[in-house]
Amino acid sequence: MTPMVDLAFLLVTFFMLTTKFAPEEAVVVDTPSSTSEIRLPESHVITIAVDKDKRVFFGMDDDEIKADLLKQVGAKYGVSFTAPQVQAFRGVASSFGTPIEKLPALLNLDSEQRKSVKQEGIPSDSLNNQLIEWIVTAQSLSRKQFGKPAYIAIKGDGNADVPTVKKVISLMQDKNINRFNLITDLETKPVAGN
Amino acid sequence: MAEIQQQASGGGKGGKKRAKKMSTKIDMTPMVDLAFLLLTFFMLTTTFSKPTVMQVTMPVKEKEPNKDPTVLKASDAFTVLLGENNKIYYYEGLLDATTKPELKLSSYDANGIRKTLLDRRRANPGTVVLIKPDDNSNYKNMVDILDEMNITDQKKYALVDISKADQDLIKNSGL
């Protein structure tokens, strides 16, 4: 039995070390598939999720700049956060869709309660455009911290409507961000010409 | 559980008491159970593959919209319209006040728009595809058609806003 146990523990160790838990998603997004085989980079990714109810969610994965991001965006809208709230933001930042005014309330909840909250999406219209604020701040922090801007990944639901996605793209074009990555599922490439 | 098997102490010949010889035999089954439990857990929770992405580069927005950089020749233009209910239409040439190109209905499957695109390119390698998603089309349609561009190796294409004239064309065609 010893060799089997050895192997089992070897595998356990391997999986323990390689596992990166899937970040909690605030929204279920069913991405369409494409034949593109480019993989999403491991880190420095800003994810903008668009779900089928036209809600827009923001997420980013770099722990180092999450606290600064929250403080800077908060300062712009006159919302301040306590230390426990900033701490809680680390878990939330991977994907959230709450206007900044309601963010402190969301951060006060514990993670179980947070899951049951229906988030309304980040405002991204011309009067109250918080989404672009998050993106621009995250980009500049990422540039300062890592020396390069973060990847912008758009994760749209297959049934999301085009105007919302186009609006998000157009907002970023206004800020001179012109390269996007659309997150898709992999599908096998058909042979062209058949 | 670890059990310690005591060996029958050999003979009680009095005198010095020898340290008892312990033979230890550990039952490893629970440990193995645990190991496999963990193994299963980590195997199931691991997210191995990162999702794939499709790169889209949009043109830089012109600061002065009046400055028209290049004019697309009508003979090179090929317009794809994405309509509601997963419908896809296309027409060749450009739509303006004087010319009404013929709108054709196509589909997203292999014999639909892909074949048309390849045929069109064979006839005119300089084809530029204009993709105009209607407001009622969904995001999947947009990804699908961008994917078709990759599949057919179409180099020149652009995502363009749909115009009122295009929408009317769809409406009036009755397709």
Short mmCIF file of C-alpha atoms in Angstrom, two decimals:
data_model
loop_
_atom_site.label_atom_id
_atom_site.label_comp_id
_atom_site.label_asym_id
_atom_site.label_seq_id
_atom_site.Cartn_x
_atom_site.Cartn_y
_atom_site.Cartn_z
CA MET A 1 0.00 0.00 0.00
CA THR A 2 2.92 2.33 0.68
CA PRO A 3 3.61 3.24 -2.97
CA MET A 4 -0.03 4.06 -3.47
CA VAL A 5 -0.05 6.30 -0.42
CA ASP A 6 3.11 7.94 -1.64
CA LEU A 7 1.49 8.65 -4.93
CA ALA A 8 -1.68 9.91 -3.29
CA PHE A 9 0.24 12.37 -1.17
CA LEU A 10 2.32 13.44 -4.09
CA LEU A 11 -0.84 14.28 -5.97
CA VAL A 12 -2.34 16.02 -2.95
CA THR A 13 0.72 18.18 -2.65
CA PHE A 14 0.69 18.92 -6.34
CA PHE A 15 -2.93 19.96 -6.38
CA MET A 16 -2.58 21.96 -3.20
CA LEU A 17 0.25 23.95 -4.65
CA THR A 18 -1.18 24.48 -8.09
CA THR A 19 -4.73 25.22 -7.04
CA LYS A 20 -5.85 28.74 -7.42
CA PHE A 21 -9.37 28.96 -6.23
CA ALA A 22 -11.77 30.37 -8.70
CA PRO A 23 -12.58 33.87 -7.54
CA GLU A 24 -16.08 34.43 -6.36
CA GLU A 25 -18.25 35.72 -9.10
CA ALA A 26 -20.92 38.18 -8.19
CA VAL A 27 -22.81 37.41 -11.34
CA VAL A 28 -23.40 34.40 -13.51
CA VAL A 29 -22.23 35.09 -17.00
CA ASP A 30 -22.59 32.52 -19.71
CA THR A 31 -19.92 33.45 -22.21
CA PRO A 32 -20.29 32.65 -25.88
CA SER A 33 -17.70 30.45 -27.52
CA SER A 34 -15.11 31.26 -30.11
CA THR A 35 -12.24 29.52 -31.82
CA SER A 36 -9.67 31.84 -30.33
CA GLU A 37 -6.96 29.97 -28.47
CA ILE A 38 -5.34 32.87 -26.68
CA ARG A 39 -5.44 32.39 -22.93
CA LEU A 40 -6.25 35.06 -20.45
CA PRO A 41 -3.09 36.14 -18.63
CA GLU A 42 -2.63 34.98 -15.05
CA SER A 43 -2.56 38.35 -13.40
CA HIS A 44 -3.14 42.06 -13.90
CA VAL A 45 -6.56 41.57 -15.40
CA ILE A 46 -9.48 43.93 -15.14
CA THR A 47 -12.68 42.10 -15.86
CA ILE A 48 -15.77 43.91 -16.95
CA ALA A 49 -18.72 41.62 -16.86
CA VAL A 50 -21.94 42.42 -18.65
CA ASP A 51 -24.87 40.23 -17.80
CA LYS A 52 -28.10 39.72 -19.66
CA ASP A 53 -29.95 42.29 -17.56
CA LYS A 54 -27.66 45.08 -18.78
CA ARG A 55 -25.85 45.20 -15.47
CA VAL A 56 -22.16 45.97 -15.55
CA PHE A 57 -19.74 44.51 -13.05
CA PHE A 58 -16.19 45.48 -12.39
CA GLY A 59 -13.46 43.21 -11.14
CA MET A 60 -9.73 43.17 -10.80
CA ASP A 61 -7.34 40.62 -9.41
CA ASP A 62 -4.24 42.37 -8.09
CA ASP A 63 -4.27 42.31 -4.31
CA GLU A 64 -1.55 44.94 -4.03
CA ILE A 65 -3.55 47.77 -5.44
CA LYS A 66 -7.05 46.93 -4.28
CA ALA A 67 -6.86 49.05 -1.15
CA ASP A 68 -5.52 52.07 -3.00
CA LEU A 69 -8.09 51.63 -5.71
CA LEU A 70 -10.94 51.68 -3.23
CA LYS A 71 -9.58 54.71 -1.41
CA GLN A 72 -8.93 56.71 -4.54
CA VAL A 73 -12.27 56.03 -6.15
CA GLY A 74 -13.97 56.59 -2.81
CA ALA A 75 -12.25 59.93 -2.40
CA LYS A 76 -13.53 61.04 -5.79
CA TYR A 77 -17.10 60.44 -4.75
CA GLY A 78 -16.66 61.55 -1.14
CA VAL A 79 -17.14 58.08 0.29
CA SER A 80 -14.70 56.99 2.95
CA PHE A 81 -14.07 53.46 4.09
CA THR A 82 -13.02 52.02 7.40
CA ALA A 83 -10.13 49.60 7.72
CA PRO A 84 -12.36 46.51 8.03
CA GLN A 85 -14.24 47.64 4.94
CA VAL A 86 -11.04 47.98 2.99
CA GLN A 87 -10.09 44.51 4.16
CA ALA A 88 -13.44 43.14 3.04
CA PHE A 89 -12.98 44.78 -0.33
CA ARG A 90 -10.12 42.39 -1.07
CA GLY A 91 -12.60 39.59 -1.36
CA VAL A 92 -15.22 41.61 -3.16
CA ALA A 93 -12.96 43.26 -5.71
CA SER A 94 -12.76 40.22 -7.95
CA SER A 95 -16.24 41.08 -9.16
CA PHE A 96 -18.79 43.51 -7.88
CA GLY A 97 -21.57 45.60 -9.28
CA THR A 98 -22.55 48.15 -6.68
CA PRO A 99 -22.56 51.92 -6.95
CA ILE A 100 -19.91 53.46 -4.74
CA GLU A 101 -22.47 55.02 -2.40
CA LYS A 102 -23.80 51.59 -1.52
CA LEU A 103 -20.41 49.90 -1.36
CA PRO A 104 -19.81 50.51 2.40
CA ALA A 105 -23.07 48.78 3.21
CA LEU A 106 -22.13 45.84 1.02
CA LEU A 107 -18.70 45.60 2.61
CA ASN A 108 -20.21 45.51 6.09
CA LEU A 109 -22.02 42.28 5.33
CA ASP A 110 -20.26 39.01 5.81
CA SER A 111 -19.46 36.93 2.79
CA GLU A 112 -22.49 34.67 3.14
CA GLN A 113 -24.92 37.56 3.27
CA ARG A 114 -23.16 39.26 0.41
CA LYS A 115 -23.94 36.39 -1.89
CA SER A 116 -27.65 36.87 -1.43
CA VAL A 117 -27.54 40.58 -2.21
CA LYS A 118 -28.73 41.39 -5.68
CA GLN A 119 -26.28 43.92 -6.98
CA GLU A 120 -27.65 46.49 -9.34
CA GLY A 121 -24.63 47.01 -11.54
CA ILE A 122 -22.14 49.85 -11.66
CA PRO A 123 -23.58 53.06 -13.09
CA SER A 124 -22.03 53.75 -16.45
CA ASP A 125 -24.26 56.35 -18.03
CA SER A 126 -23.12 59.81 -18.98
CA LEU A 127 -24.45 61.51 -15.85
CA ASN A 128 -22.97 59.17 -13.34
CA ASN A 129 -20.13 57.24 -14.82
CA GLN A 130 -18.48 55.32 -12.05
CA LEU A 131 -17.39 52.43 -14.23
CA ILE A 132 -14.84 54.41 -16.17
CA GLU A 133 -13.60 55.89 -12.90
CA TRP A 134 -12.85 52.40 -11.60
CA ILE A 135 -11.17 51.42 -14.83
CA VAL A 136 -9.02 54.51 -15.17
CA THR A 137 -7.96 54.43 -11.52
CA ALA A 138 -7.13 50.74 -11.70
CA GLN A 139 -5.16 51.30 -14.89
CA SER A 140 -3.09 54.10 -13.44
CA LEU A 141 -2.44 52.19 -10.21
CA SER A 142 -1.46 49.13 -12.20
CA ARG A 143 0.88 51.20 -14.29
CA LYS A 144 2.47 52.65 -11.18
CA GLN A 145 2.77 49.34 -9.36
CA PHE A 146 3.72 46.96 -12.14
CA GLY A 147 4.94 49.30 -14.84
CA LYS A 148 2.33 48.27 -17.35
CA PRO A 149 -1.38 48.73 -17.75
CA ALA A 150 -3.71 45.89 -16.87
CA TYR A 151 -5.43 43.76 -19.47
CA ILE A 152 -8.99 44.70 -20.07
CA ALA A 153 -11.17 41.67 -20.41
CA ILE A 154 -14.81 42.00 -21.30
CA LYS A 155 -16.90 39.11 -20.14
CA GLY A 156 -20.25 39.37 -21.77
CA ASP A 157 -23.16 37.02 -21.46
CA GLY A 158 -24.22 35.43 -24.71
CA ASN A 159 -27.58 37.09 -24.31
CA ALA A 160 -26.24 40.46 -23.28
CA ASP A 161 -27.39 43.19 -25.58
CA VAL A 162 -25.01 44.83 -27.98
CA PRO A 163 -25.73 48.47 -26.99
CA THR A 164 -24.47 47.87 -23.43
CA VAL A 165 -21.31 46.18 -24.62
CA LYS A 166 -20.76 48.86 -27.22
CA LYS A 167 -21.28 51.54 -24.61
CA VAL A 168 -18.63 49.99 -22.39
CA ILE A 169 -16.21 49.75 -25.30
CA SER A 170 -16.93 53.29 -26.36
CA LEU A 171 -16.36 54.59 -22.82
CA MET A 172 -12.93 53.08 -22.80
CA GLN A 173 -12.16 54.36 -26.27
CA ASP A 174 -12.84 57.82 -24.94
CA LYS A 175 -10.08 57.18 -22.42
CA ASN A 176 -7.80 55.96 -25.17
CA ILE A 177 -8.03 52.31 -24.27
CA ASN A 178 -8.42 50.56 -27.57
CA ARG A 179 -7.39 47.01 -26.99
CA PHE A 180 -9.88 44.63 -25.49
CA ASN A 181 -10.10 40.97 -24.82
CA LEU A 182 -13.45 39.32 -25.06
CA ILE A 183 -13.62 36.32 -22.77
CA THR A 184 -15.04 33.33 -24.56
CA ASP A 185 -15.27 29.60 -24.20
CA LEU A 186 -13.16 27.49 -26.44
CA GLU A 187 -14.72 25.77 -29.38
CA THR A 188 -12.93 23.68 -31.93
CA LYS A 189 -11.83 25.44 -35.01
CA PRO A 190 -13.57 24.34 -38.18
CA VAL A 191 -11.54 23.96 -41.31
CA ALA A 192 -11.92 27.08 -43.34
CA GLY A 193 -13.08 26.60 -46.87
CA ASN A 194 -15.24 23.57 -46.28
CA MET B 1 -5.48 3.45 14.91
CA ALA B 2 -2.05 2.54 15.95
CA GLU B 3 -1.99 -0.57 17.83
CA ILE B 4 0.90 -1.84 19.77
CA GLN B 5 1.28 -5.48 19.74
CA GLN B 6 2.77 -6.74 22.89
CA GLN B 7 4.88 -9.69 22.51
CA ALA B 8 4.31 -12.25 25.07
CA SER B 9 7.06 -11.65 27.47
CA GLY B 10 9.16 -14.70 27.22
CA GLY B 11 9.49 -16.66 30.39
CA GLY B 12 9.31 -15.11 33.79
CA LYS B 13 12.77 -15.98 34.79
CA GLY B 14 12.82 -13.30 37.40
CA GLY B 15 15.83 -11.05 37.65
CA LYS B 16 16.22 -8.10 35.33
CA LYS B 17 13.19 -6.88 33.57
CA ARG B 18 14.00 -6.39 29.96
CA ALA B 19 12.60 -3.45 28.09
CA LYS B 20 9.69 -4.84 26.26
CA LYS B 21 10.23 -5.19 22.59
CA MET B 22 7.53 -3.26 20.86
CA SER B 23 6.58 -4.03 17.36
CA THR B 24 4.65 -1.13 16.00
CA LYS B 25 2.25 -1.58 13.19
CA ILE B 26 0.28 1.42 12.17
CA ASP B 27 -3.00 1.07 10.46
CA MET B 28 -2.71 3.45 7.57
CA THR B 29 -6.23 3.20 6.25
CA PRO B 30 -7.64 6.41 7.78
CA MET B 31 -4.65 8.37 6.59
CA VAL B 32 -5.09 7.06 3.11
CA ASP B 33 -8.77 7.90 3.29
CA LEU B 34 -7.89 11.42 4.23
CA ALA B 35 -5.28 11.66 1.52
CA PHE B 36 -7.72 10.62 -1.12
CA LEU B 37 -10.39 12.89 0.23
CA LEU B 38 -8.04 15.83 -0.08
CA LEU B 39 -6.93 14.65 -3.47
CA THR B 40 -10.50 14.54 -4.70
CA PHE B 41 -11.26 17.92 -3.20
CA PHE B 42 -8.33 19.67 -4.80
CA MET B 43 -8.85 17.94 -8.10
CA LEU B 44 -12.42 19.11 -8.27
CA THR B 45 -11.81 22.66 -7.14
CA THR B 46 -8.80 23.33 -9.30
CA THR B 47 -9.39 25.70 -12.13
CA PHE B 48 -6.80 24.55 -14.51
CA SER B 49 -7.37 26.33 -17.72
CA LYS B 50 -7.74 30.04 -17.91
CA PRO B 51 -10.58 31.11 -20.13
CA THR B 52 -9.72 31.98 -23.68
CA VAL B 53 -9.95 35.48 -24.95
CA MET B 54 -10.52 37.03 -28.30
CA GLN B 55 -8.54 40.14 -28.94
CA VAL B 56 -10.30 43.10 -30.42
CA THR B 57 -8.52 46.28 -31.28
CA MET B 58 -10.73 49.22 -31.89
CA PRO B 59 -9.58 52.23 -33.85
CA VAL B 60 -8.52 55.29 -31.94
CA LYS B 61 -11.41 57.68 -31.72
CA GLU B 62 -10.88 60.71 -33.88
CA LYS B 63 -10.73 63.90 -31.93
CA GLU B 64 -11.95 65.85 -34.92
CA PRO B 65 -14.80 63.89 -36.45
CA ASN B 66 -14.92 66.09 -39.54
CA LYS B 67 -11.60 64.92 -40.79
CA ASP B 68 -12.47 61.94 -42.92
CA PRO B 69 -9.31 59.87 -43.23
CA THR B 70 -9.91 57.33 -45.94
CA VAL B 71 -12.88 56.71 -48.10
CA LEU B 72 -13.83 53.12 -48.59
CA LYS B 73 -14.47 52.15 -52.17
CA ALA B 74 -17.93 50.78 -52.72
CA SER B 75 -16.53 47.87 -54.69
CA ASP B 76 -14.46 46.77 -51.71
CA ALA B 77 -17.16 47.14 -49.11
CA PHE B 78 -19.05 44.20 -47.77
CA THR B 79 -21.52 44.90 -45.02
CA VAL B 80 -22.80 42.39 -42.53
CA LEU B 81 -25.85 43.32 -40.52
CA LEU B 82 -26.65 41.46 -37.33
CA GLY B 83 -30.34 41.50 -36.71
CA GLU B 84 -32.59 40.32 -33.93
CA ASN B 85 -33.42 36.66 -33.34
CA ASN B 86 -29.98 35.58 -34.48
CA LYS B 87 -30.58 36.70 -38.03
CA ILE B 88 -27.74 37.86 -40.16
CA TYR B 89 -27.93 39.83 -43.37
CA TYR B 90 -25.36 41.05 -45.78
CA TYR B 91 -25.05 43.23 -48.80
CA GLU B 92 -22.24 44.12 -51.13
CA GLY B 93 -21.20 47.67 -51.73
CA LEU B 94 -22.18 50.71 -49.77
CA LEU B 95 -25.58 52.01 -48.92
CA ASP B 96 -26.25 55.63 -49.74
CA ALA B 97 -29.02 57.83 -50.99
CA THR B 98 -28.71 56.78 -54.61
CA THR B 99 -27.86 53.10 -54.51
CA LYS B 100 -29.86 50.48 -52.72
CA PRO B 101 -27.85 47.29 -52.57
CA GLU B 102 -29.64 44.00 -52.48
CA LEU B 103 -29.95 42.66 -48.96
CA LYS B 104 -29.54 38.93 -48.51
CA LEU B 105 -30.31 36.75 -45.54
CA SER B 106 -27.62 34.42 -44.32
CA SER B 107 -26.87 32.29 -41.30
CA TYR B 108 -24.13 31.75 -38.76
CA ASP B 109 -23.44 28.15 -39.73
CA ALA B 110 -20.62 26.94 -41.90
CA ASN B 111 -22.50 27.21 -45.17
CA GLY B 112 -23.88 30.62 -44.40
CA ILE B 113 -21.88 33.75 -43.96
CA ARG B 114 -18.55 31.95 -43.91
CA LYS B 115 -18.97 30.61 -47.42
CA THR B 116 -20.15 33.97 -48.67
CA LEU B 117 -17.17 35.69 -47.13
CA LEU B 118 -14.72 33.24 -48.63
CA ASP B 119 -16.33 33.48 -52.07
CA ARG B 120 -16.35 37.22 -51.87
CA ARG B 121 -12.71 37.33 -50.91
CA ARG B 122 -11.76 35.04 -53.74
CA ALA B 123 -13.41 37.46 -56.13
CA ASN B 124 -11.94 40.55 -54.50
CA PRO B 125 -9.03 40.08 -52.09
CA GLY B 126 -9.25 43.70 -51.00
CA THR B 127 -12.62 43.21 -49.36
CA VAL B 128 -13.28 45.19 -46.22
CA VAL B 129 -16.02 43.82 -44.01
CA LEU B 130 -18.19 46.25 -42.11
CA ILE B 131 -19.94 44.65 -39.18
CA LYS B 132 -23.00 46.44 -37.99
CA PRO B 133 -24.74 44.90 -35.03
CA ASP B 134 -28.31 46.00 -34.60
CA ASP B 135 -29.41 47.09 -31.14
CA ASN B 136 -31.62 44.04 -30.89
CA SER B 137 -28.90 41.57 -31.69
CA ASN B 138 -27.12 39.96 -28.78
CA TYR B 139 -23.52 39.82 -27.75
CA LYS B 140 -23.17 36.23 -28.86
CA ASN B 141 -23.91 37.28 -32.44
CA MET B 142 -21.17 39.84 -32.22
CA VAL B 143 -18.66 37.33 -30.92
CA ASP B 144 -19.73 34.82 -33.55
CA ILE B 145 -19.20 37.18 -36.42
CA LEU B 146 -15.86 38.37 -35.07
CA ASP B 147 -14.96 34.73 -34.80
CA GLU B 148 -15.93 34.20 -38.43
CA MET B 149 -13.44 36.91 -39.29
CA ASN B 150 -10.75 34.89 -37.53
CA ILE B 151 -11.84 31.64 -39.11
CA THR B 152 -11.92 33.03 -42.63
CA ASP B 153 -8.72 34.92 -41.95
CA GLN B 154 -10.32 38.18 -42.92
CA LYS B 155 -7.77 40.84 -42.14
CA LYS B 156 -9.71 44.02 -42.72
CA TYR B 157 -12.91 44.41 -40.81
CA ALA B 158 -14.48 46.97 -38.60
CA LEU B 159 -17.24 47.16 -36.05
CA VAL B 160 -19.47 50.00 -37.11
CA ASP B 161 -22.61 51.43 -35.60
CA ILE B 162 -25.73 50.56 -37.49
CA SER B 163 -27.36 53.43 -39.30
CA LYS B 164 -31.00 54.27 -39.68
CA ALA B 165 -30.78 53.50 -43.39
CA ASP B 166 -29.47 50.01 -42.62
CA GLN B 167 -32.30 49.36 -40.20
CA ASP B 168 -34.81 50.51 -42.78
CA LEU B 169 -33.23 48.27 -45.33
CA ILE B 170 -33.77 45.27 -43.06
CA LYS B 171 -37.32 46.32 -42.34
CA ASN B 172 -38.24 46.91 -45.97
CA SER B 173 -36.60 43.80 -47.29
CA GLY B 174 -39.08 41.64 -45.43
CA LEU B 175 -36.42 39.00 -44.77
#
